[in-house]
């Protein structure tokens, strides 16, 4: 797979125009999202563009659904691009609407719930090209609660 480097011509990467990957936790009908990592070649529905020191995750949450509590190996900037969510970071919960952001410190437990009438879309921006997310319960279709994504991670 060709990966764009800084020496190549600029390429655009369309966000949210993708099939995405459905992700869920067994036994909880609302622990369900659709996502993809557009700057991480080798991950489901990713583009061929890769960042050297940045990772981006795109998440869609239908009303009432949520991204379960987890801890990320890196700090994360959450940017709501559509809809309204409740973001819980540690013991605090705030509401974020379109255009608003929140910073999640590395390894801090956090979750995101769609609380609006329409699907919410969130960008998670990470200052590294590798990420390990540790959930309280296994996430499907991965079959594990520890998910690592990055250029040196072997994919099946």
mmCIF file with all atom_site columns, C-alpha atoms in Angstrom:
data_model
loop_
_atom_site.group_PDB
_atom_site.id
_atom_site.type_symbol
_atom_site.label_atom_id
_atom_site.label_alt_id
_atom_site.label_comp_id
_atom_site.label_asym_id
_atom_site.label_entity_id
_atom_site.label_seq_id
_atom_site.pdbx_PDB_ins_code
_atom_site.Cartn_x
_atom_site.Cartn_y
_atom_site.Cartn_z
_atom_site.occupancy
_atom_site.B_iso_or_equiv
_atom_site.pdbx_formal_charge
_atom_site.auth_seq_id
_atom_site.auth_comp_id
_atom_site.auth_asym_id
_atom_site.auth_atom_id
_atom_site.pdbx_PDB_model_num
ATOM 1   C CA . UNK A 1 1   ? 0.000   0.000   0.000  1.00 0.00 ? 1   UNK A CA 1
ATOM 2   C CA . UNK A 1 2   ? 1.391   3.388   -0.962 1.00 0.00 ? 2   UNK A CA 1
ATOM 3   C CA . UNK A 1 3   ? 1.727   5.809   1.932  1.00 0.00 ? 3   UNK A CA 1
ATOM 4   C CA . UNK A 1 4   ? 1.928   9.545   1.379  1.00 0.00 ? 4   UNK A CA 1
ATOM 5   C CA . UNK A 1 5   ? 5.077   11.121  2.740  1.00 0.00 ? 5   UNK A CA 1
ATOM 6   C CA . UNK A 1 6   ? 5.925   14.779  3.203  1.00 0.00 ? 6   UNK A CA 1
ATOM 7   C CA . UNK A 1 7   ? 7.742   14.712  -0.154 1.00 0.00 ? 7   UNK A CA 1
ATOM 8   C CA . UNK A 1 8   ? 4.630   13.740  -2.144 1.00 0.00 ? 8   UNK A CA 1
ATOM 9   C CA . UNK A 1 9   ? 1.873   15.944  -3.487 1.00 0.00 ? 9   UNK A CA 1
ATOM 10  C CA . UNK A 1 10  ? -0.859  16.892  -1.066 1.00 0.00 ? 10  UNK A CA 1
ATOM 11  C CA . UNK A 1 11  ? -3.891  14.566  -1.027 1.00 0.00 ? 11  UNK A CA 1
ATOM 12  C CA . UNK A 1 12  ? -7.307  15.103  0.452  1.00 0.00 ? 12  UNK A CA 1
ATOM 13  C CA . UNK A 1 13  ? -8.893  12.531  2.746  1.00 0.00 ? 13  UNK A CA 1
ATOM 14  C CA . UNK A 1 14  ? -12.708 12.506  2.784  1.00 0.00 ? 14  UNK A CA 1
ATOM 15  C CA . UNK A 1 15  ? -14.083 12.065  6.297  1.00 0.00 ? 15  UNK A CA 1
ATOM 16  C CA . UNK A 1 16  ? -17.372 10.288  7.033  1.00 0.00 ? 16  UNK A CA 1
ATOM 17  C CA . UNK A 1 17  ? -17.765 9.140   3.424  1.00 0.00 ? 17  UNK A CA 1
ATOM 18  C CA . UNK A 1 18  ? -16.957 5.564   4.278  1.00 0.00 ? 18  UNK A CA 1
ATOM 19  C CA . UNK A 1 19  ? -18.512 2.266   5.203  1.00 0.00 ? 19  UNK A CA 1
ATOM 20  C CA . UNK A 1 20  ? -16.651 2.288   8.493  1.00 0.00 ? 20  UNK A CA 1
ATOM 21  C CA . UNK A 1 21  ? -16.327 -0.583  10.897 1.00 0.00 ? 21  UNK A CA 1
ATOM 22  C CA . UNK A 1 22  ? -19.122 -1.413  13.317 1.00 0.00 ? 22  UNK A CA 1
ATOM 23  C CA . UNK A 1 23  ? -17.763 -1.829  16.839 1.00 0.00 ? 23  UNK A CA 1
ATOM 24  C CA . UNK A 1 24  ? -19.788 -3.021  19.828 1.00 0.00 ? 24  UNK A CA 1
ATOM 25  C CA . UNK A 1 25  ? -19.803 -4.715  23.205 1.00 0.00 ? 25  UNK A CA 1
ATOM 26  C CA . UNK A 1 26  ? -21.770 -7.933  23.591 1.00 0.00 ? 26  UNK A CA 1
ATOM 27  C CA . UNK A 1 27  ? -24.788 -7.662  25.871 1.00 0.00 ? 27  UNK A CA 1
ATOM 28  C CA . UNK A 1 28  ? -25.247 -3.871  25.553 1.00 0.00 ? 28  UNK A CA 1
ATOM 29  C CA . UNK A 1 29  ? -27.350 -2.654  22.615 1.00 0.00 ? 29  UNK A CA 1
ATOM 30  C CA . UNK A 1 30  ? -26.157 0.950   23.097 1.00 0.00 ? 30  UNK A CA 1
ATOM 31  C CA . UNK A 1 31  ? -22.407 0.283   23.368 1.00 0.00 ? 31  UNK A CA 1
ATOM 32  C CA . UNK A 1 32  ? -22.193 0.578   19.593 1.00 0.00 ? 32  UNK A CA 1
ATOM 33  C CA . UNK A 1 33  ? -20.395 2.880   17.167 1.00 0.00 ? 33  UNK A CA 1
ATOM 34  C CA . UNK A 1 34  ? -19.028 3.070   13.647 1.00 0.00 ? 34  UNK A CA 1
ATOM 35  C CA . UNK A 1 35  ? -15.471 4.212   13.130 1.00 0.00 ? 35  UNK A CA 1
ATOM 36  C CA . UNK A 1 36  ? -12.319 4.229   11.112 1.00 0.00 ? 36  UNK A CA 1
ATOM 37  C CA . UNK A 1 37  ? -8.746  5.500   11.242 1.00 0.00 ? 37  UNK A CA 1
ATOM 38  C CA . UNK A 1 38  ? -8.231  7.472   8.001  1.00 0.00 ? 38  UNK A CA 1
ATOM 39  C CA . UNK A 1 39  ? -4.550  8.287   8.661  1.00 0.00 ? 39  UNK A CA 1
ATOM 40  C CA . UNK A 1 40  ? -3.569  4.726   9.546  1.00 0.00 ? 40  UNK A CA 1
ATOM 41  C CA . UNK A 1 41  ? -3.053  2.540   6.452  1.00 0.00 ? 41  UNK A CA 1
ATOM 42  C CA . UNK A 1 42  ? -3.780  -1.099  7.156  1.00 0.00 ? 42  UNK A CA 1
ATOM 43  C CA . UNK A 1 43  ? -6.790  -0.400  9.371  1.00 0.00 ? 43  UNK A CA 1
ATOM 44  C CA . UNK A 1 44  ? -10.363 -0.926  8.104  1.00 0.00 ? 44  UNK A CA 1
ATOM 45  C CA . UNK A 1 45  ? -11.437 1.592   5.426  1.00 0.00 ? 45  UNK A CA 1
ATOM 46  C CA . UNK A 1 46  ? -8.321  3.731   5.910  1.00 0.00 ? 46  UNK A CA 1
ATOM 47  C CA . UNK A 1 47  ? -6.959  6.040   3.243  1.00 0.00 ? 47  UNK A CA 1
ATOM 48  C CA . UNK A 1 48  ? -3.424  5.708   1.914  1.00 0.00 ? 48  UNK A CA 1
ATOM 49  C CA . UNK A 1 49  ? -2.367  8.879   3.737  1.00 0.00 ? 49  UNK A CA 1
ATOM 50  C CA . UNK A 1 50  ? -0.387  8.454   6.965  1.00 0.00 ? 50  UNK A CA 1
ATOM 51  C CA . UNK A 1 51  ? 0.817   10.970  9.488  1.00 0.00 ? 51  UNK A CA 1
ATOM 52  C CA . UNK A 1 52  ? 4.305   10.721  10.911 1.00 0.00 ? 52  UNK A CA 1
ATOM 53  C CA . UNK A 1 53  ? 3.343   12.000  14.359 1.00 0.00 ? 53  UNK A CA 1
ATOM 54  C CA . UNK A 1 54  ? -0.451  12.122  14.373 1.00 0.00 ? 54  UNK A CA 1
ATOM 55  C CA . UNK A 1 55  ? -3.407  9.756   14.336 1.00 0.00 ? 55  UNK A CA 1
ATOM 56  C CA . UNK A 1 56  ? -7.044  10.511  13.652 1.00 0.00 ? 56  UNK A CA 1
ATOM 57  C CA . UNK A 1 57  ? -10.098 8.418   14.475 1.00 0.00 ? 57  UNK A CA 1
ATOM 58  C CA . UNK A 1 58  ? -13.546 9.194   13.063 1.00 0.00 ? 58  UNK A CA 1
ATOM 59  C CA . UNK A 1 59  ? -16.507 7.991   15.136 1.00 0.00 ? 59  UNK A CA 1
ATOM 60  C CA . UNK A 1 60  ? -20.240 8.021   14.429 1.00 0.00 ? 60  UNK A CA 1
ATOM 61  C CA . UNK A 1 61  ? -22.681 7.452   17.280 1.00 0.00 ? 61  UNK A CA 1
ATOM 62  C CA . UNK A 1 62  ? -26.408 7.054   16.693 1.00 0.00 ? 62  UNK A CA 1
ATOM 63  C CA . UNK A 1 63  ? -28.683 8.788   19.256 1.00 0.00 ? 63  UNK A CA 1
ATOM 64  C CA . UNK A 1 64  ? -28.482 6.988   22.615 1.00 0.00 ? 64  UNK A CA 1
ATOM 65  C CA . UNK A 1 65  ? -25.386 4.982   21.656 1.00 0.00 ? 65  UNK A CA 1
ATOM 66  C CA . UNK A 1 66  ? -21.993 5.428   23.248 1.00 0.00 ? 66  UNK A CA 1
ATOM 67  C CA . UNK A 1 67  ? -18.296 4.680   23.066 1.00 0.00 ? 67  UNK A CA 1
ATOM 68  C CA . UNK A 1 68  ? -17.657 2.652   26.249 1.00 0.00 ? 68  UNK A CA 1
ATOM 69  C CA . UNK A 1 69  ? -15.254 3.700   28.978 1.00 0.00 ? 69  UNK A CA 1
ATOM 70  C CA . UNK A 1 70  ? -11.624 3.148   28.031 1.00 0.00 ? 70  UNK A CA 1
ATOM 71  C CA . UNK A 1 71  ? -8.117  4.509   28.553 1.00 0.00 ? 71  UNK A CA 1
ATOM 72  C CA . UNK A 1 72  ? -5.871  5.593   25.675 1.00 0.00 ? 72  UNK A CA 1
ATOM 73  C CA . UNK A 1 73  ? -2.086  5.411   25.730 1.00 0.00 ? 73  UNK A CA 1
ATOM 74  C CA . UNK A 1 74  ? -1.892  9.003   24.399 1.00 0.00 ? 74  UNK A CA 1
ATOM 75  C CA . UNK A 1 75  ? -3.698  12.218  25.157 1.00 0.00 ? 75  UNK A CA 1
ATOM 76  C CA . UNK A 1 76  ? -6.626  12.876  22.824 1.00 0.00 ? 76  UNK A CA 1
ATOM 77  C CA . UNK A 1 77  ? -8.327  15.962  21.487 1.00 0.00 ? 77  UNK A CA 1
ATOM 78  C CA . UNK A 1 78  ? -12.048 15.304  20.946 1.00 0.00 ? 78  UNK A CA 1
ATOM 79  C CA . UNK A 1 79  ? -13.697 17.474  18.292 1.00 0.00 ? 79  UNK A CA 1
ATOM 80  C CA . UNK A 1 80  ? -17.447 17.161  17.744 1.00 0.00 ? 80  UNK A CA 1
ATOM 81  C CA . UNK A 1 81  ? -18.120 17.789  14.064 1.00 0.00 ? 81  UNK A CA 1
ATOM 82  C CA . UNK A 1 82  ? -21.871 17.035  14.176 1.00 0.00 ? 82  UNK A CA 1
ATOM 83  C CA . UNK A 1 83  ? -24.476 16.466  16.856 1.00 0.00 ? 83  UNK A CA 1
ATOM 84  C CA . UNK A 1 84  ? -24.325 16.643  20.631 1.00 0.00 ? 84  UNK A CA 1
ATOM 85  C CA . UNK A 1 85  ? -22.506 14.308  23.004 1.00 0.00 ? 85  UNK A CA 1
ATOM 86  C CA . UNK A 1 86  ? -21.807 13.892  26.677 1.00 0.00 ? 86  UNK A CA 1
ATOM 87  C CA . UNK A 1 87  ? -18.121 13.306  27.247 1.00 0.00 ? 87  UNK A CA 1
ATOM 88  C CA . UNK A 1 88  ? -17.160 11.787  30.578 1.00 0.00 ? 88  UNK A CA 1
ATOM 89  C CA . UNK A 1 89  ? -13.491 12.165  31.484 1.00 0.00 ? 89  UNK A CA 1
ATOM 90  C CA . UNK A 1 90  ? -12.554 10.770  34.865 1.00 0.00 ? 90  UNK A CA 1
ATOM 91  C CA . UNK A 1 91  ? -15.341 11.850  37.239 1.00 0.00 ? 91  UNK A CA 1
ATOM 92  C CA . UNK A 1 92  ? -16.496 14.835  35.165 1.00 0.00 ? 92  UNK A CA 1
ATOM 93  C CA . UNK A 1 93  ? -19.137 14.915  32.415 1.00 0.00 ? 93  UNK A CA 1
ATOM 94  C CA . UNK A 1 94  ? -19.602 17.784  29.981 1.00 0.00 ? 94  UNK A CA 1
ATOM 95  C CA . UNK A 1 95  ? -21.865 18.316  26.988 1.00 0.00 ? 95  UNK A CA 1
ATOM 96  C CA . UNK A 1 96  ? -20.171 19.085  23.688 1.00 0.00 ? 96  UNK A CA 1
ATOM 97  C CA . UNK A 1 97  ? -21.963 20.249  20.534 1.00 0.00 ? 97  UNK A CA 1
ATOM 98  C CA . UNK A 1 98  ? -20.889 20.762  16.946 1.00 0.00 ? 98  UNK A CA 1
ATOM 99  C CA . UNK A 1 99  ? -17.639 22.711  16.791 1.00 0.00 ? 99  UNK A CA 1
ATOM 100 C CA . UNK A 1 100 ? -16.663 22.156  20.425 1.00 0.00 ? 100 UNK A CA 1
ATOM 101 C CA . UNK A 1 101 ? -13.581 20.319  21.698 1.00 0.00 ? 101 UNK A CA 1
ATOM 102 C CA . UNK A 1 102 ? -12.302 18.706  24.887 1.00 0.00 ? 102 UNK A CA 1
ATOM 103 C CA . UNK A 1 103 ? -8.892  17.402  25.891 1.00 0.00 ? 103 UNK A CA 1
ATOM 104 C CA . UNK A 1 104 ? -8.552  13.924  27.388 1.00 0.00 ? 104 UNK A CA 1
ATOM 105 C CA . UNK A 1 105 ? -5.279  13.305  29.264 1.00 0.00 ? 105 UNK A CA 1
ATOM 106 C CA . UNK A 1 106 ? -3.345  10.110  28.481 1.00 0.00 ? 106 UNK A CA 1
ATOM 107 C CA . UNK A 1 107 ? -4.579  7.055   30.399 1.00 0.00 ? 107 UNK A CA 1
ATOM 108 C CA . UNK A 1 108 ? -7.583  8.931   31.849 1.00 0.00 ? 108 UNK A CA 1
ATOM 109 C CA . UNK A 1 109 ? -10.801 6.850   31.705 1.00 0.00 ? 109 UNK A CA 1
ATOM 110 C CA . UNK A 1 110 ? -13.316 8.384   29.309 1.00 0.00 ? 110 UNK A CA 1
ATOM 111 C CA . UNK A 1 111 ? -16.455 7.669   27.310 1.00 0.00 ? 111 UNK A CA 1
ATOM 112 C CA . UNK A 1 112 ? -18.688 9.499   24.819 1.00 0.00 ? 112 UNK A CA 1
ATOM 113 C CA . UNK A 1 113 ? -22.497 9.245   24.521 1.00 0.00 ? 113 UNK A CA 1
ATOM 114 C CA . UNK A 1 114 ? -24.657 10.676  21.721 1.00 0.00 ? 114 UNK A CA 1
ATOM 115 C CA . UNK A 1 115 ? -27.418 12.705  23.404 1.00 0.00 ? 115 UNK A CA 1
ATOM 116 C CA . UNK A 1 116 ? -28.909 14.587  20.446 1.00 0.00 ? 116 UNK A CA 1
ATOM 117 C CA . UNK A 1 117 ? -31.712 13.680  18.048 1.00 0.00 ? 117 UNK A CA 1
ATOM 118 C CA . UNK A 1 118 ? -29.282 13.059  15.171 1.00 0.00 ? 118 UNK A CA 1
ATOM 119 C CA . UNK A 1 119 ? -26.151 10.942  14.865 1.00 0.00 ? 119 UNK A CA 1
ATOM 120 C CA . UNK A 1 120 ? -23.055 12.506  16.408 1.00 0.00 ? 120 UNK A CA 1
ATOM 121 C CA . UNK A 1 121 ? -19.709 12.599  14.640 1.00 0.00 ? 121 UNK A CA 1
ATOM 122 C CA . UNK A 1 122 ? -16.500 12.965  16.584 1.00 0.00 ? 122 UNK A CA 1
ATOM 123 C CA . UNK A 1 123 ? -12.867 13.256  15.559 1.00 0.00 ? 123 UNK A CA 1
ATOM 124 C CA . UNK A 1 124 ? -10.312 11.914  18.000 1.00 0.00 ? 124 UNK A CA 1
ATOM 125 C CA . UNK A 1 125 ? -6.911  13.462  17.333 1.00 0.00 ? 125 UNK A CA 1
ATOM 126 C CA . UNK A 1 126 ? -3.814  11.835  18.830 1.00 0.00 ? 126 UNK A CA 1
ATOM 127 C CA . UNK A 1 127 ? -0.238  13.242  18.903 1.00 0.00 ? 127 UNK A CA 1
ATOM 128 C CA . UNK A 1 128 ? 1.351   9.939   17.911 1.00 0.00 ? 128 UNK A CA 1
ATOM 129 C CA . UNK A 1 129 ? 1.073   7.384   15.108 1.00 0.00 ? 129 UNK A CA 1
ATOM 130 C CA . UNK A 1 130 ? 0.451   4.485   17.511 1.00 0.00 ? 130 UNK A CA 1
ATOM 131 C CA . UNK A 1 131 ? -2.399  4.058   19.970 1.00 0.00 ? 131 UNK A CA 1
ATOM 132 C CA . UNK A 1 132 ? -3.448  1.455   22.510 1.00 0.00 ? 132 UNK A CA 1
ATOM 133 C CA . UNK A 1 133 ? -6.993  1.706   23.854 1.00 0.00 ? 133 UNK A CA 1
ATOM 134 C CA . UNK A 1 134 ? -7.896  -0.425  26.873 1.00 0.00 ? 134 UNK A CA 1
ATOM 135 C CA . UNK A 1 135 ? -11.621 -0.993  27.465 1.00 0.00 ? 135 UNK A CA 1
ATOM 136 C CA . UNK A 1 136 ? -13.281 -2.436  30.556 1.00 0.00 ? 136 UNK A CA 1
ATOM 137 C CA . UNK A 1 137 ? -14.893 -5.220  28.476 1.00 0.00 ? 137 UNK A CA 1
ATOM 138 C CA . UNK A 1 138 ? -13.967 -6.788  25.111 1.00 0.00 ? 138 UNK A CA 1
ATOM 139 C CA . UNK A 1 139 ? -14.906 -4.875  21.967 1.00 0.00 ? 139 UNK A CA 1
ATOM 140 C CA . UNK A 1 140 ? -16.213 -6.705  18.933 1.00 0.00 ? 140 UNK A CA 1
ATOM 141 C CA . UNK A 1 141 ? -15.317 -7.566  16.223 1.00 0.00 ? 141 UNK A CA 1
ATOM 142 C CA . UNK A 1 142 ? -11.830 -7.489  17.800 1.00 0.00 ? 142 UNK A CA 1
ATOM 143 C CA . UNK A 1 143 ? -12.563 -10.038 20.552 1.00 0.00 ? 143 UNK A CA 1
ATOM 144 C CA . UNK A 1 144 ? -10.351 -8.245  23.080 1.00 0.00 ? 144 UNK A CA 1
ATOM 145 C CA . UNK A 1 145 ? -10.466 -5.291  25.448 1.00 0.00 ? 145 UNK A CA 1
ATOM 146 C CA . UNK A 1 146 ? -6.987  -4.065  24.384 1.00 0.00 ? 146 UNK A CA 1
ATOM 147 C CA . UNK A 1 147 ? -6.830  -2.624  20.859 1.00 0.00 ? 147 UNK A CA 1
ATOM 148 C CA . UNK A 1 148 ? -3.545  -1.353  19.412 1.00 0.00 ? 148 UNK A CA 1
ATOM 149 C CA . UNK A 1 149 ? -3.354  0.558   16.131 1.00 0.00 ? 149 UNK A CA 1
ATOM 150 C CA . UNK A 1 150 ? -0.236  1.897   14.441 1.00 0.00 ? 150 UNK A CA 1
ATOM 151 C CA . UNK A 1 151 ? 2.337   1.402   11.699 1.00 0.00 ? 151 UNK A CA 1
ATOM 152 C CA . UNK A 1 152 ? 4.220   -1.438  13.427 1.00 0.00 ? 152 UNK A CA 1
ATOM 153 C CA . UNK A 1 153 ? 1.126   -3.384  14.501 1.00 0.00 ? 153 UNK A CA 1
ATOM 154 C CA . UNK A 1 154 ? 0.564   -6.627  12.619 1.00 0.00 ? 154 UNK A CA 1
ATOM 155 C CA . UNK A 1 155 ? -2.900  -6.956  11.072 1.00 0.00 ? 155 UNK A CA 1
ATOM 156 C CA . UNK A 1 156 ? -4.549  -10.157 9.936  1.00 0.00 ? 156 UNK A CA 1
#
